[in-house]
Amino acid sequence: DVLSDADLRADGRLRPDRVAALFARQRMQPTALVARTLWALLVHRLWRHRFFGPSRCPQDAGEASAVSPLAPGP
């Protein structure tokens, strides 16, 4: 599962707690915005797995906001 806690931690690009919060939010109160966000994360992760492999994803030194699922967090 490309959005699993273990896979996200191994890659280090997305914060598993933020992704889990998005799934929980969508379960409790579904919205198109959260659905599209989850869809975009899924497509991104599948693309990375396809072109870089599940364990060979290069790391970026990206910035993250307080609400972003991107790592590293504040």
Short mmCIF file of C-alpha atoms in Angstrom, two decimals:
data_model
loop_
_atom_site.label_atom_id
_atom_site.label_comp_id
_atom_site.label_asym_id
_atom_site.label_seq_id
_atom_site.Cartn_x
_atom_site.Cartn_y
_atom_site.Cartn_z
CA ASP A 1 0.00 0.00 0.00
CA VAL A 2 1.72 3.16 -1.18
CA LEU A 3 0.00 5.34 1.42
CA SER A 4 0.65 3.00 4.33
CA ASP A 5 2.35 4.33 7.44
CA ALA A 6 5.37 2.08 6.87
CA ASP A 7 5.79 3.04 3.21
CA LEU A 8 5.44 6.76 3.93
CA ARG A 9 7.98 6.57 6.77
CA ALA A 10 10.44 4.66 4.59
CA ASP A 11 10.19 7.29 1.86
CA GLY A 12 10.33 10.26 4.23
CA ARG A 13 8.56 12.73 1.93
CA LEU A 14 5.09 12.72 3.46
CA ARG A 15 4.10 12.81 7.11
CA PRO A 16 2.14 9.61 7.86
CA ASP A 17 0.20 11.33 10.66
CA ARG A 18 -1.02 14.02 8.25
CA VAL A 19 -2.03 11.48 5.61
CA ALA A 20 -3.89 9.44 8.26
CA ALA A 21 -5.63 12.64 9.38
CA LEU A 22 -6.78 13.26 5.81
CA PHE A 23 -8.24 9.74 5.61
CA ALA A 24 -9.97 10.21 8.97
CA ARG A 25 -11.37 13.57 7.90
CA GLN A 26 -12.70 12.06 4.68
CA ARG A 27 -14.35 9.21 6.63
CA MET A 28 -16.00 11.57 9.10
CA GLN A 29 -17.04 14.36 6.74
CA PRO A 30 -16.36 13.61 3.07
CA THR A 31 -15.53 16.58 0.86
CA ALA A 32 -14.39 16.89 -2.72
CA LEU A 33 -11.32 18.84 -1.62
CA VAL A 34 -10.04 16.12 0.71
CA ALA A 35 -10.91 13.43 -1.84
CA ARG A 36 -8.89 15.24 -4.52
CA THR A 37 -6.02 15.73 -2.08
CA LEU A 38 -5.94 12.01 -1.27
CA TRP A 39 -6.20 11.19 -4.98
CA ALA A 40 -3.26 13.48 -5.75
CA LEU A 41 -1.17 11.90 -2.98
CA LEU A 42 -1.99 8.42 -4.28
CA VAL A 43 -1.09 9.30 -7.87
CA HIS A 44 2.14 10.94 -6.70
CA ARG A 45 3.14 7.90 -4.66
CA LEU A 46 2.30 5.47 -7.50
CA TRP A 47 4.34 7.59 -9.91
CA ARG A 48 7.33 7.60 -7.56
CA HIS A 49 7.10 3.83 -7.06
CA ARG A 50 6.89 3.27 -10.80
CA PHE A 51 9.82 5.46 -11.75
CA PHE A 52 12.08 5.36 -8.68
CA GLY A 53 11.06 2.14 -6.92
CA PRO A 54 9.59 1.81 -3.44
CA SER A 55 12.89 1.97 -1.56
CA ARG A 56 15.00 4.12 -3.90
CA CYS A 57 13.03 7.38 -3.80
CA PRO A 58 15.53 10.25 -3.67
CA GLN A 59 15.06 12.68 -0.81
CA ASP A 60 14.36 16.37 -1.34
CA ALA A 61 14.92 19.10 1.22
CA GLY A 62 11.40 20.43 0.78
CA GLU A 63 9.61 22.84 3.07
CA ALA A 64 6.34 22.01 4.79
CA SER A 65 3.64 24.13 6.28
CA ALA A 66 1.82 23.33 9.50
CA VAL A 67 -1.10 21.83 7.56
CA SER A 68 0.86 20.18 4.79
CA PRO A 69 1.23 16.39 4.64
CA LEU A 70 4.76 16.98 3.38
CA ALA A 71 7.74 16.23 5.57
CA PRO A 72 9.71 17.54 7.38
CA GLY A 73 7.24 19.04 9.77
CA PRO A 74 7.53 22.09 11.96
#
